[in-house]
Structures are given as structure tokens and as C-alpha cells.
Coordinates of C-alpha atoms and ligand atoms in Angstrom, one line a residue:
X13 CA 143.4 147.7 83.9
X14 CA 143.5 145.1 86.6
X15 CA 140.0 145.5 87.8
X16 CA 138.1 144.9 84.5
X17 CA 140.2 141.8 83.9
X18 CA 139.4 140.6 87.3
X19 CA 135.8 141.3 86.8
X20 CA 135.8 139.5 83.5
X21 CA 137.5 136.5 85.1
X22 CA 135.0 136.9 87.9
X23 CA 132.1 136.9 85.5
X24 CA 133.6 133.9 83.7
X25 CA 133.8 132.0 87.0
X26 CA 130.3 133.1 87.8
X27 CA 129.1 131.7 84.5
X28 CA 130.8 128.4 85.1
X29 CA 129.4 128.3 88.5
X30 CA 125.9 128.9 87.2
X31 CA 126.4 126.3 84.6
X32 CA 127.4 123.8 87.3
X33 CA 124.2 124.6 89.2
X34 CA 122.1 124.1 86.1
X35 CA 123.8 120.8 85.5
X36 CA 123.2 119.6 89.1
X37 CA 119.6 120.8 89.0
X38 CA 119.1 119.1 85.6
X39 CA 120.7 116.0 86.9
X40 CA 118.4 115.9 89.9
X41 CA 115.3 116.4 87.8
X42 CA 116.4 113.8 85.4
X43 CA 117.0 111.3 88.1
X44 CA 113.7 112.1 89.7
X45 CA 112.0 111.3 86.4
X46 CA 114.0 108.1 85.9
X47 CA 113.2 106.9 89.4
X48 CA 109.5 107.8 89.0
X49 CA 109.2 106.1 85.7
X50 CA 111.4 103.0 86.3
X51 CA 111.5 102.7 90.1
X52 CA 115.2 102.4 89.8
X53 CA 118.1 104.7 90.3
X54 CA 119.9 103.4 87.3
X55 CA 119.5 106.0 84.5
X56 CA 119.7 103.3 81.9
X57 CA 116.9 101.2 83.1
X58 CA 113.8 100.7 81.0
X59 CA 110.7 102.5 82.0
X60 CA 108.4 100.2 84.0
X61 CA 105.1 101.0 82.4
X62 CA 105.9 102.4 79.0
X63 CA 102.6 103.7 77.8
X64 CA 103.8 104.9 74.4
X65 CA 105.1 101.9 72.5
X66 CA 104.7 103.1 68.9
X67 CA 102.3 100.3 67.8
X68 CA 99.7 101.1 70.4
X69 CA 97.1 103.6 69.3
X70 CA 95.9 106.2 71.7
X71 CA 92.6 105.9 73.4
X72 CA 90.9 104.1 76.2
X73 CA 90.8 100.3 76.8
X74 CA 94.5 99.8 77.2
X75 CA 95.3 102.1 74.4
X76 CA 92.9 100.7 71.9
X77 CA 92.8 97.1 72.9
X78 CA 89.6 95.9 74.3
X79 CA 90.4 94.4 77.7
X80 CA 87.4 92.1 77.5
X81 CA 89.0 90.3 74.6
X82 CA 92.4 90.0 76.2
X83 CA 93.4 86.4 76.7
X84 CA 94.7 85.6 80.2
X85 CA 97.4 83.2 79.1
X86 CA 99.3 81.9 76.0
X87 CA 99.7 78.4 77.6
X88 CA 97.8 75.7 75.9
X89 CA 97.3 73.4 78.9
X90 CA 98.1 75.0 82.2
X91 CA 99.3 72.4 84.6
X92 CA 97.5 73.5 87.8
X93 CA 98.3 70.5 89.8
X94 CA 102.1 71.0 89.4
X95 CA 103.0 70.2 93.0
X96 CA 101.6 66.7 92.9
X97 CA 99.3 65.3 95.6
X98 CA 99.6 66.9 99.0
X99 CA 101.8 65.1 101.4
X100 CA 100.5 62.9 104.1
X101 CA 99.1 64.9 107.0
X102 CA 101.9 63.6 109.3
X103 CA 104.7 64.7 107.1
X104 CA 107.6 66.5 108.8
X105 CA 110.3 68.7 107.4
X106 CA 113.9 68.0 108.4
X107 CA 115.2 71.4 109.5
X108 CA 118.8 70.3 109.5
X109 CA 118.7 69.4 105.9
X110 CA 116.9 72.6 104.9
X111 CA 119.5 74.7 106.7
X112 CA 122.4 72.9 105.3
X113 CA 121.1 72.7 101.7
X114 CA 120.4 76.5 101.5
X115 CA 123.0 77.9 103.9
X116 CA 126.0 75.5 104.1
X117 CA 127.6 75.3 107.5
X118 CA 126.7 77.7 110.2
X119 CA 130.1 79.2 110.2
X120 CA 131.0 79.2 106.5
X121 CA 127.6 80.1 105.0
X122 CA 128.9 78.6 101.8
X123 CA 125.5 78.3 100.1
X124 CA 123.7 81.3 101.6
X125 CA 124.0 83.4 98.5
X126 CA 123.1 80.7 96.0
X127 CA 119.4 81.1 96.0
X128 CA 118.8 79.3 92.6
X129 CA 120.4 76.2 94.0
X130 CA 118.3 76.4 97.2
X131 CA 115.1 76.6 95.2
X132 CA 116.3 73.7 93.0
X133 CA 116.8 71.7 96.1
X134 CA 113.4 72.7 97.6
X135 CA 111.5 71.9 94.5
X136 CA 113.3 68.8 93.3
X137 CA 114.6 67.1 96.4
X138 CA 111.4 67.0 98.5
X139 CA 112.0 63.4 99.3
X140 CA 115.3 64.4 100.9
X141 CA 113.9 66.8 103.5
X142 CA 110.2 65.7 103.9
X143 CA 109.6 62.5 105.7
X144 CA 106.9 60.5 107.5
X145 CA 108.0 59.7 111.0
X146 CA 108.1 56.0 111.5
X147 CA 107.0 56.2 115.2
X148 CA 104.6 58.4 117.0
X149 CA 103.1 60.3 114.1
X150 CA 101.2 63.5 115.0
X151 CA 97.8 62.0 114.0
X152 CA 98.2 59.3 116.6
X153 CA 99.3 61.6 119.4
X154 CA 95.8 62.1 120.7
X155 CA 93.1 59.4 120.7
X156 CA 90.5 62.1 120.0
X157 CA 91.8 62.7 116.5
X158 CA 89.8 61.0 113.7
X159 CA 91.6 58.5 111.6
X160 CA 93.4 59.7 108.6
X161 CA 91.2 57.9 106.1
X162 CA 87.9 58.6 107.8
X163 CA 88.4 62.3 108.6
X164 CA 85.6 64.3 107.0
X165 CA 86.8 66.7 104.3
X166 CA 85.8 70.3 104.2
X167 CA 82.4 71.1 102.8
X168 CA 80.3 74.2 102.0
X169 CA 79.4 74.8 105.6
X170 CA 81.8 72.6 107.5
X171 CA 85.6 73.0 107.7
X172 CA 86.1 69.3 108.0
X173 CA 88.1 67.2 110.5
X174 CA 91.8 67.2 110.9
X175 CA 93.4 63.8 111.7
X176 CA 96.0 65.5 113.9
X177 CA 96.8 68.8 115.5
X178 CA 95.4 71.9 113.9
X179 CA 97.9 74.6 113.0
X180 CA 97.3 78.3 113.7
X181 CA 98.2 81.0 111.1
X182 CA 98.4 84.5 112.4
X183 CA 98.6 87.8 110.7
X184 CA 98.1 91.4 111.8
X185 CA 96.3 94.3 110.2
X186 CA 95.0 97.8 110.7
X187 CA 92.5 99.5 108.4
X188 CA 90.1 98.3 105.8
X189 CA 90.2 95.0 103.8
X190 CA 92.2 95.9 100.7
X191 CA 93.2 93.8 97.7
X192 CA 96.3 92.8 99.6
X193 CA 94.2 91.2 102.4
X194 CA 92.3 89.4 99.7
X195 CA 95.5 88.1 98.1
X196 CA 96.8 87.0 101.4
X197 CA 93.7 85.1 102.3
X198 CA 93.2 83.5 98.9
X199 CA 96.8 82.4 98.7
X200 CA 96.3 80.8 102.1
X201 CA 93.1 79.0 100.9
X202 CA 94.9 77.9 97.7
X203 CA 97.8 76.3 99.4
X204 CA 97.0 75.1 102.9
X205 CA 95.4 72.0 104.3
X206 CA 92.3 73.7 105.4
X207 CA 90.7 71.2 107.8
X208 CA 94.0 71.3 109.6
X209 CA 94.6 75.1 109.6
X210 CA 93.0 78.2 111.1
X211 CA 93.7 81.7 110.1
X212 CA 93.5 84.3 112.8
X213 CA 93.6 87.9 111.6
X214 CA 94.5 90.2 114.5
X215 CA 93.1 93.7 114.0
X216 CA 94.5 96.5 116.0
X217 CA 91.8 97.5 118.5
X218 CA 94.0 99.8 120.6
X219 CA 93.8 102.4 117.8
X220 CA 90.3 101.4 116.6
X221 CA 88.2 99.7 119.3
X222 CA 85.6 98.7 116.7
X223 CA 88.2 97.1 114.3
X224 CA 86.6 93.7 114.3
X225 CA 83.0 95.0 113.8
X226 CA 84.3 97.3 111.1
X227 CA 85.9 94.4 109.3
X228 CA 82.7 92.4 109.5
X229 CA 81.0 95.3 107.7
X230 CA 83.8 95.9 105.2
X231 CA 82.8 95.6 101.6
X232 CA 86.1 94.1 100.6
X233 CA 85.9 91.5 103.3
X234 CA 82.3 90.5 102.7
X235 CA 83.5 87.8 100.3
X236 CA 85.1 86.0 103.1
X237 CA 82.2 86.0 105.6
X238 CA 81.2 82.4 104.6
X239 CA 84.7 81.4 105.7
X240 CA 84.3 83.2 109.0
X241 CA 81.1 81.2 109.4
X242 CA 82.8 78.0 108.5
X243 CA 85.6 78.6 111.0
X244 CA 88.5 79.0 108.6
X245 CA 89.0 82.7 109.5
X246 CA 88.7 84.3 112.9
X247 CA 88.9 88.0 113.3
X248 CA 90.7 88.7 116.6
X249 CA 90.8 92.1 118.4
X250 CA 94.4 92.9 119.2
X251 CA 94.8 94.8 122.5
X252 CA 98.2 95.1 124.0
X253 CA 97.9 92.9 127.1
X254 CA 98.6 94.4 130.4
X255 CA 100.3 91.2 131.5
X256 CA 101.5 88.0 129.9
X257 CA 101.6 84.6 131.6
X258 CA 104.8 82.7 131.6
X259 CA 104.9 79.0 132.0
X260 CA 105.8 78.0 135.6
X261 CA 109.5 77.7 136.2
X262 CA 110.7 79.8 133.4
X263 CA 112.0 82.5 135.7
X264 CA 114.0 80.0 137.8
X265 CA 115.5 78.5 134.7
X266 CA 116.8 81.8 133.4
X267 CA 120.3 82.5 134.6
X268 CA 119.5 86.2 134.6
X269 CA 116.9 85.7 137.4
X270 CA 118.0 82.6 139.1
X271 CA 120.7 84.4 141.1
X272 CA 118.2 87.0 142.3
X273 CA 115.8 84.3 143.3
X274 CA 118.5 82.4 145.2
X275 CA 119.5 85.5 147.1
X276 CA 115.9 86.2 148.0
X277 CA 115.3 82.7 149.1
X278 CA 118.3 83.0 151.4
X279 CA 117.0 86.2 152.9
X280 CA 113.5 85.0 153.5
X281 CA 114.5 81.6 154.8
X282 CA 113.0 81.0 158.2
X283 CA 110.9 84.1 157.9
X284 CA 107.3 83.6 158.8
X285 CA 106.2 86.6 156.7
X286 CA 103.4 85.9 154.3
X287 CA 104.6 85.4 150.7
X288 CA 104.3 88.6 148.7
X289 CA 104.4 89.5 145.0
X290 CA 108.0 89.3 143.9
X291 CA 109.1 91.9 141.4
X292 CA 112.3 90.8 139.7
X293 CA 112.6 93.8 137.5
X294 CA 112.0 94.2 133.7
X295 CA 108.3 93.5 134.5
X296 CA 108.9 90.0 135.6
X297 CA 106.6 89.2 138.5
X298 CA 106.0 86.1 140.6
X299 CA 102.7 86.0 142.4
X300 CA 102.2 84.4 145.9
X301 CA 100.4 81.5 144.2
X302 CA 103.6 80.9 142.2
X303 CA 102.3 82.0 138.9
X304 CA 104.8 83.9 136.8
X305 CA 104.0 86.9 134.7
X306 CA 105.3 89.8 132.7
X307 CA 103.4 92.8 133.7
X308 CA 103.6 96.1 131.9
X309 CA 103.7 99.3 133.9
X310 CA 101.3 102.1 133.4
X311 CA 104.0 104.1 131.8
X312 CA 104.7 101.3 129.3
X313 CA 101.1 101.0 128.5
X314 CA 100.9 104.7 127.6
X315 CA 104.0 104.4 125.4
X316 CA 103.2 101.3 123.5
X317 CA 105.9 100.5 120.9
X318 CA 105.8 102.3 117.7
X319 CA 106.3 99.1 115.9
X320 CA 103.3 97.3 117.5
X321 CA 103.3 94.6 114.9
X322 CA 106.9 93.7 115.8
X323 CA 105.7 92.9 119.3
X324 CA 102.3 91.3 118.3
X325 CA 103.9 88.4 116.6
X326 CA 106.0 87.4 119.6
X327 CA 103.2 87.8 122.1
X328 CA 100.6 86.1 120.0
X329 CA 102.9 83.1 119.2
X330 CA 103.9 82.9 122.8
X331 CA 100.3 82.6 123.9
X332 CA 98.9 80.5 121.0
X333 CA 101.7 79.0 119.0
X334 CA 101.6 78.4 115.3
X335 CA 103.1 80.7 112.6
X336 CA 102.9 84.4 112.1
X337 CA 103.0 85.8 108.6
X338 CA 103.1 89.5 107.7
X339 CA 100.2 90.5 105.4
X340 CA 102.7 91.0 102.6
X341 CA 103.6 87.3 102.6
X342 CA 102.0 85.3 99.8
X343 CA 101.9 81.6 100.6
X344 CA 103.0 79.3 97.8
X345 CA 103.1 75.9 99.5
X346 CA 101.7 73.8 102.3
X347 CA 103.4 74.9 105.5
X348 CA 102.2 71.9 107.6
X349 CA 105.5 69.9 107.3
X350 CA 107.4 72.9 108.8
X351 CA 104.8 73.5 111.5
X352 CA 104.2 70.0 112.7
X353 CA 107.8 69.5 113.6
X354 CA 107.9 69.2 117.5
X355 CA 110.1 72.2 118.0
X356 CA 108.8 74.4 115.1
X357 CA 110.8 77.5 116.1
X358 CA 112.0 79.4 113.1
X359 CA 112.3 82.7 111.4
X360 CA 114.1 83.9 108.3
X361 CA 117.5 85.4 107.8
X362 CA 117.7 89.2 107.2
X363 CA 118.6 89.2 103.5
X364 CA 122.1 87.8 103.3
X365 CA 123.4 89.2 106.5
X366 CA 126.0 86.8 108.0
X367 CA 125.4 87.6 111.7
X368 CA 123.7 84.7 113.4
X369 CA 121.3 87.1 115.2
X370 CA 120.1 89.0 112.2
X371 CA 116.7 87.6 111.9
X372 CA 113.7 88.8 109.9
X373 CA 110.4 87.9 111.4
X374 CA 108.0 88.4 108.5
X375 CA 107.6 84.7 108.9
X376 CA 108.0 83.5 112.5
X377 CA 107.0 80.3 114.1
X378 CA 107.2 79.5 117.8
X379 CA 106.0 76.8 120.2
X380 CA 103.4 78.2 122.5
X381 CA 104.3 78.7 126.2
X382 CA 107.8 77.4 125.6
X383 CA 111.0 78.3 127.2
X384 CA 112.1 80.0 124.0
X385 CA 108.9 82.0 123.5
X386 CA 109.0 83.2 127.1
X387 CA 112.6 84.1 126.8
X388 CA 111.9 86.1 123.6
X389 CA 109.0 88.0 125.0
X390 CA 110.9 88.7 128.2
X391 CA 113.8 89.9 126.1
X392 CA 111.8 92.3 124.0
X393 CA 110.4 93.8 127.2
X394 CA 113.8 94.0 128.7
X395 CA 115.0 95.8 125.6
X396 CA 112.5 98.5 126.3
X397 CA 109.5 96.9 124.5
X398 CA 111.7 96.8 121.4
X399 CA 110.8 93.7 119.3
X400 CA 112.8 94.6 116.3
X401 CA 113.9 91.2 114.9
X402 CA 117.5 92.2 114.8
X403 CA 117.5 93.6 118.3
X404 CA 115.8 90.5 119.7
X405 CA 117.9 88.2 117.5
X406 CA 121.2 89.7 118.6
X407 CA 120.1 89.6 122.2
X408 CA 119.4 85.9 121.8
X409 CA 122.8 85.5 120.2
X410 CA 124.6 87.2 123.2
X411 CA 122.6 85.0 125.6
X412 CA 123.7 81.9 123.7
X413 CA 120.1 81.0 122.8
X414 CA 120.2 81.8 119.1
X415 CA 120.4 78.1 118.0
X416 CA 117.0 77.4 119.4
X417 CA 115.4 79.5 116.7
X418 CA 116.2 78.1 113.3
X419 CA 117.2 80.7 110.8
X420 CA 116.1 79.7 107.3
X421 CA 117.5 81.3 104.2
X422 CA 115.7 83.7 102.0
X423 CA 115.1 81.0 99.4
X424 CA 112.3 79.5 101.6
X425 CA 110.2 82.7 102.1
X426 CA 111.6 85.6 100.2
X427 CA 113.7 84.4 97.3
X428 CA 114.6 87.7 95.8
X429 CA 115.9 89.5 98.9
X430 CA 119.4 88.6 98.0
X431 CA 119.2 90.5 94.7
X432 CA 119.9 93.7 96.5
X433 CA 123.4 95.0 97.1
X434 CA 124.8 92.1 95.0
X435 CA 123.8 89.7 97.7
X436 CA 123.0 86.8 95.4
X437 CA 125.6 84.6 93.7
X438 CA 125.1 82.0 91.0
X439 CA 122.1 82.0 88.8
X440 CA 119.1 84.3 89.2
X441 CA 115.8 82.8 90.3
X442 CA 112.9 81.7 88.1
X443 CA 111.4 84.2 87.4
X444 CA 114.4 86.4 87.6
X445 CA 113.3 89.5 89.4
X446 CA 115.6 92.5 90.1
X447 CA 113.1 94.4 92.2
X448 CA 110.0 93.9 94.2
X449 CA 107.9 95.9 91.8
X450 CA 108.3 93.3 89.0
X451 CA 105.5 90.9 90.1
X452 CA 103.0 93.7 89.5
X453 CA 104.0 94.3 85.9
X454 CA 102.2 93.1 82.8
X455 CA 103.9 95.2 80.2
X456 CA 106.0 93.8 77.4
X457 CA 109.3 95.2 78.8
X458 CA 108.8 93.3 82.1
X459 CA 109.1 89.9 80.4
X460 CA 112.5 90.5 78.9
X461 CA 114.9 89.2 81.5
X462 CA 112.7 87.1 83.7
X463 CA 113.3 83.7 82.0
X464 CA 117.1 83.9 81.9
X465 CA 117.5 81.0 84.4
X466 CA 114.8 78.8 83.1
X467 CA 116.0 75.7 81.2
X468 CA 113.1 73.4 81.6
X469 CA 110.9 72.4 78.7
X470 CA 109.0 75.2 77.0
X471 CA 105.3 75.3 77.6
X472 CA 103.2 74.7 74.6
X473 CA 101.6 78.0 73.5
X474 CA 98.5 78.8 71.6
X475 CA 98.2 81.5 69.1
X476 CA 96.9 84.6 70.9
X477 CA 93.4 85.2 70.0
X478 CA 90.5 86.4 72.0
X479 CA 89.2 83.6 74.0
X480 CA 85.6 83.2 72.9
X481 CA 84.5 81.0 75.8
X482 CA 86.2 83.3 78.2
X483 CA 84.2 86.1 76.6
X484 CA 80.9 84.3 76.8
X485 CA 81.5 83.6 80.4
X486 CA 82.3 87.1 81.3
X487 CA 79.3 88.2 79.2
X488 CA 77.0 85.9 81.2
X489 CA 78.4 86.9 84.6
X490 CA 79.8 90.4 84.9
X491 CA 82.4 90.6 87.7
X492 CA 80.0 92.8 89.6
X493 CA 76.5 94.0 89.1
X494 CA 77.7 97.5 88.7
X495 CA 79.7 96.5 85.7
X496 CA 77.5 96.4 82.6
X497 CA 79.1 95.0 79.6
X498 CA 78.7 97.3 76.7
X499 CA 78.2 95.4 73.5
X500 CA 78.1 97.1 70.2
X501 CA 75.3 96.8 67.7
X502 CA 77.2 94.3 65.7
X503 CA 77.7 92.1 68.8
X504 CA 81.4 93.0 69.1
X505 CA 83.0 94.7 72.0
X506 CA 83.9 98.2 70.8
X507 CA 84.1 97.0 67.3
X508 CA 87.8 96.1 67.3
X509 CA 89.5 92.8 66.8
X510 CA 91.9 91.8 69.5
X511 CA 95.4 92.1 68.2
X512 CA 98.2 90.9 70.4
X513 CA 100.8 93.4 69.0
X514 CA 98.6 96.2 70.2
X515 CA 98.1 95.1 73.7
X516 CA 100.1 96.9 76.4
X517 CA 99.5 93.9 78.7
X518 CA 99.8 90.9 76.4
X519 CA 99.1 87.4 77.6
X520 CA 102.3 85.4 78.4
X521 CA 103.4 81.9 79.3
X522 CA 103.6 82.8 83.0
X523 CA 102.0 80.3 85.3
X524 CA 102.2 79.7 89.1
X525 CA 104.1 76.5 88.3
X526 CA 107.2 78.6 87.6
X527 CA 106.8 81.2 90.2
X528 CA 109.6 80.6 92.7
X529 CA 108.9 76.9 92.6
X530 CA 110.1 75.4 95.9
X531 CA 109.7 78.5 98.0
X532 CA 107.0 78.4 100.7
X533 CA 106.2 82.0 100.2
X534 CA 106.9 85.1 98.3
X535 CA 107.4 88.3 100.3
X536 CA 106.0 91.4 98.5
X537 CA 107.6 93.9 100.8
X538 CA 105.0 96.5 101.4
X539 CA 103.9 98.3 98.2
X540 CA 100.4 98.4 99.8
X541 CA 98.7 100.7 97.4
X542 CA 99.9 99.0 94.2
X543 CA 97.6 97.0 92.0
X544 CA 98.6 94.2 89.6
X545 CA 98.6 94.9 85.9
X546 CA 96.7 92.5 83.7
X547 CA 98.8 89.4 82.9
X548 CA 101.4 90.2 85.5
X549 CA 102.6 87.4 87.8
X550 CA 100.1 88.6 90.5
X551 CA 97.4 88.6 87.9
X552 CA 98.3 85.0 87.0
X553 CA 98.1 84.2 90.7
X554 CA 94.7 85.8 90.9
X555 CA 93.4 83.8 88.1
X556 CA 94.7 80.6 89.6
X557 CA 93.1 81.5 93.0
X558 CA 89.8 82.4 91.5
X559 CA 89.8 79.4 89.2
X560 CA 90.3 77.2 92.2
X561 CA 87.7 79.0 94.4
X562 CA 85.1 78.9 91.7
X563 CA 85.6 75.1 91.3
X564 CA 86.8 75.4 87.7
X565 CA 90.5 74.7 88.3
X566 CA 92.4 72.7 91.0
X567 CA 95.0 74.1 93.3
X568 CA 98.7 73.1 93.1
X569 CA 97.9 69.8 94.8
X570 CA 95.2 68.9 92.3
X571 CA 92.5 69.4 94.9
X572 CA 89.0 70.7 94.1
X573 CA 87.4 73.4 96.2
X574 CA 84.6 72.1 98.3
X575 CA 83.9 75.2 100.2
X576 CA 81.4 78.0 99.9
X577 CA 81.3 80.3 96.8
X578 CA 83.9 83.0 97.1
X579 CA 83.7 86.2 95.0
X580 CA 86.5 86.7 92.6
X581 CA 89.0 89.5 92.6
X582 CA 87.8 92.9 91.4
X583 CA 89.1 94.3 88.1
X584 CA 91.4 97.3 88.2
X585 CA 89.8 99.8 85.9
X586 CA 93.0 101.8 85.7
X587 CA 94.4 99.2 83.3
X588 CA 91.4 99.1 81.0
Ligands
NAG21 C1 99.6 79.1 127.1 O1 99.4 79.4 128.4 C2 98.3 80.2 128.7 C3 98.3 80.7 130.1 O2 98.7 79.7 130.9 C4 97.0 79.5 128.3 O3 95.9 80.2 128.5 C5 97.1 79.0 126.9 O4 96.0 78.2 126.5 C6 98.4 78.3 126.6 N1 98.5 78.0 125.2 C7 98.7 76.9 124.6 C8 98.7 76.8 123.2 O5 99.0 75.9 125.3
NAG22 C1 108.2 81.6 78.2 O1 108.6 82.4 77.1 C2 109.9 82.9 77.1 C3 110.1 83.8 75.9 O2 109.3 84.9 76.0 C4 110.9 81.7 77.1 O3 112.2 82.2 77.2 C5 110.6 80.9 78.3 O4 111.4 79.8 78.4 C6 109.2 80.4 78.3 N1 108.9 79.7 79.6 C7 108.2 78.6 79.6 C8 108.0 78.0 80.9 O5 107.8 78.0 78.6

């Protein structure tokens, strides 16, 4: 009688075991669905793109709504010139104040997590950290600069004159010109002082030797060819150099090598031998003529770093100076006051890490041919061609050189990074984003939480109705020749009225004015294949950029576009 009992028990256990497996499998499937629908691991989060809100009828055109009739905003009078006039061309930023206001002390980091407060400071206290130097302004540093009030502005075919040094902006890219390249360039055009800025796009030519020629033929990039012509944009072939020049005397000034040099000098004292190439190790070479180099071995050249772009920024800045921006950085403000500062060496903190060497180099600025830039390039080579920002940063910290590279808080360039792992304290930012996908979303659900920290005056809104002028304009000039507007017999577009309640991507009161005001940039963090939904924050940015570049609207500084005609963003049919 024992055996059947045992087997019953056994079967019972088996059953429970099977049930457990079913639960686990079910749980996994459920989680996969949640993650794929909401982009979040939280099973209670709302779907990101709910396509089945009950009021929206099935069908094409955004579920019944004619996208051509969709208003692009609810705001009655958009304040485009929200930043006020652009600062004087000699304006500098006080790094010390920026560090203290957003970080607190270097040891205490009292303010590091309070991103809202940092943005408040950046947007409302400009006069505290921006200043005009009373003596030796940059515009007077070279007699060849034109005077501030007579410098020619940019025109259709001429980039204009800069009364002062021109700043270089670098970015790096492989592959075709996508929407993201367009967003990057247009945000640059929208915000920067163009006669005083140049954008160099480095295209990986080790993997594709014809990268530059390909880009010049690229359909997506065609809209920017007038700006290549005008001199705003330069396409540069990136080939990993076989050697990099160091400014004379860098080696001797580095304690790591000065000992070796001293020993050698002792040994060769009195010797009549002809001077030879000196190899100090780690690729550091001194030629008989005294020039100093980093030279890469054949082996290193065959095993180029996996993260080429990590290395590119350091090498490009060492040789040319300026600022490097990853392609997923969207500029929001004029960078000149940060870049004109004599020692404009800075990067960003890695989220809210407290280690003083934990840099992020999505935004990196270095003086060309400087002791610091040479040190960082040498260091990356010494670390085995590893230019990961945290590796290089911690190395600099160990060597006691970390203070030469200012570490700005995330509020300046990537205001929502602190949202992750409960890094942020105090209020949420405006808009309040909990993840990097949110800027792409135009659905109703996305709006819910984003204004929680906003307590400024409400923007006056209009009743949402199809913008007739908008419609006429689009009717007259379809976005592209391929797109024929289909008009019904009765002159309406598909025969349906526009009804806000039915729209999956309704117009909102979003404007760039309230998009992380104060921050110099917004970091999108990859998501390269995503497209912005209609009326999302990125869609609002697109309209602002296109409005500016078509001459209909101003940029944030109230300036009118004087340059060549630039084609507008394409429409994403997947959201029609
Ligand atoms: C840096 O040094 C290199 C080599 O000496 C030189 O070609 C380059 O023009 C210098 N760059 C700047 C910005 O001074
Ligand atoms: C935009 O509308 C939301 C309500 O949907 C409101 O809470 C917020 O304050 C408004 N923002 C502005 C700038 O008017």
C-alpha cells in the first residue's frame, strides 16, 4: 500500500512542479509583452503606444483621423524667441559657478542629484555665470578679426565673418544620413552662432574608404549640400592615424617619462654618437629633430579599438580643439560661452556616479595640442588603446590630473540621466521624463506626468481645430514631389472632420521653450532606428527647426535664417 500512496504523492508533486513551470513561463511571456509594449519592466506601466483607445475608430490615417488636418500645436502664440537675444560674442561662462551651482562642493556633491534646481539656475541665473570679460576679450585677441559691429552676417552663399575665434564642433558617424543626422545638424543650425562655428562630421573611412563621397551622394544628406558649399559643414574622412604629434616638451613634463629621459641623458652624456630615435615605450617616440610623437605599432593598427568613436574624440580634439558631440546629442543652446573660455576642457559626469574620474564623453571639449589633451591621448594608448571615458577618467584621477578636466553635471547636457536607479532627488525636470523613449511619444498617455514640475504661467491655448492656413500651405507645397495630396470630390481630405478626441497623436501645449530649459543639450542615448510620433517633443523640435530654416519663424534668440533654403524633415508615414 505504500507504493501507490507514494506515487500519488509523487504525481501530486509532479503536478505542482508543472504548475510552477507554467507560472514561470507565463510570467516570462507576460513580462516580455509588458516590456515590448511599454518599454519598461514595471508590469503596471501604461502601454507606450496604445493603439486601441476606445474612441478611435479603426482604419488608416491615425485610426480615422486625417493627419493632414492635424494641428501641430494648441498654443495660441508660440514664443519662439524664448531665450532672448544671443549673448555678446565675447561672453564667457564661469565654470566654477556652474560646477558649484549644480554639484555643490567637490567632496560633498550636495547638489549633484538636484537636477531641477540645476536647470532653474541655468535658465534663470544666466547673469550669475555668464559674463563679458572686462579686459582682453576674445574678439580683440587678434587684429585680423573684424570688429563686432561691422562683421558681415551670414547670407545665402556666405557664412559671414566672426569677430573672434571660430569654434569647431565635431561629431562622428558611420553609415548613411538618417533622420538622426538631420536632427543633429538642424539643432546645431538652430542654436549656434553660425559665422563663429564650424561643424566637422567625421565619417569612418577605415571601414568604408568612400564614406565621404557616399555621404555627398546620400539622399538624406542632399538637403545640407548648400551648407557644405557655404562652409558650415565639412565632411572629414576619419582614418585612424599611424602617429599623432605631441607638442614639444610634453614628454619631458610628464613625470612618467622624465625619469627615463634623465637616465638616458646621463648615459649618452659625452657620447659623440649621432642622435637616434628614442622610443620611450607606450608608443611615445622622440625623433632626432626633437619632435615628439605617439606612433602606433603595426600590431595596434591591425587591432584598432572596437570602440573607435571613443578614441576619435580624444584624437580629433587633441589635433584640432573645439568640442566633440556624439550624434545623439541634440543642442539646445549656444555653446560659445563654454567654448570660448581659455581653458575650455570639460566633459560630463557619468550619471550620478560620485567618483571624480567617472566621466562621460558624449560631450567633450579640449584645448588643442595642450598638455592635457596630449596626456589624455597618451593615456588612452597606454591603457591599450582603450579610450573608455571611465578608464581614461580614472587614470587621470590616479595621476592627479583630473581637476584639469571640468566635470559638469548631467543637468547641463543630459538632464534625465539621473532618473535611473533613483539617482535624482528633489523635483523632476520640465518636462518630467522617466525614460529616454518619452521624447518620441505623441500619444495621449505620454502627456500625463510630464508637467508635474511646471509651475510657470499656463500658455494660452486655442480650441483644437484643423488649421486651415496650415492645410492650404501643405496643399500648395507637398513635402515631397512623390507625395500627392489626395483631395476628395467635395474638397475635403478623406471626407472627415478633424476631431481632437479621435486623434491618437493630438496637438498639445509642448513648445521648445519648456524643453529642459537651461540645459545646453539633450542626450537621446542611441535609439537610432526610432522615429518621432506626431506632436511628440521631437516633432515639436522638428517644427521649430523647419520653421526657422524656412524663414517663417525665428530661433530661440529671435534671429531670422539668412542662409540657403533647407528642405524640411520628411513625414513618417507609419504614423499616418
Ligand atoms: C596642433 O599641432 C599640430 C601638429 O603640430 C598642427 O598641425 C595643428 O595645426 C595644431 N592645432 C592647433 C589647433 O593648433
Ligand atoms: C500644458 O498642459 C498641461 C495639462 O495638459 C498643464 O498641466 C501644463 O501646465 C501646461 N503647460 C503649459 C506650459 O502651459
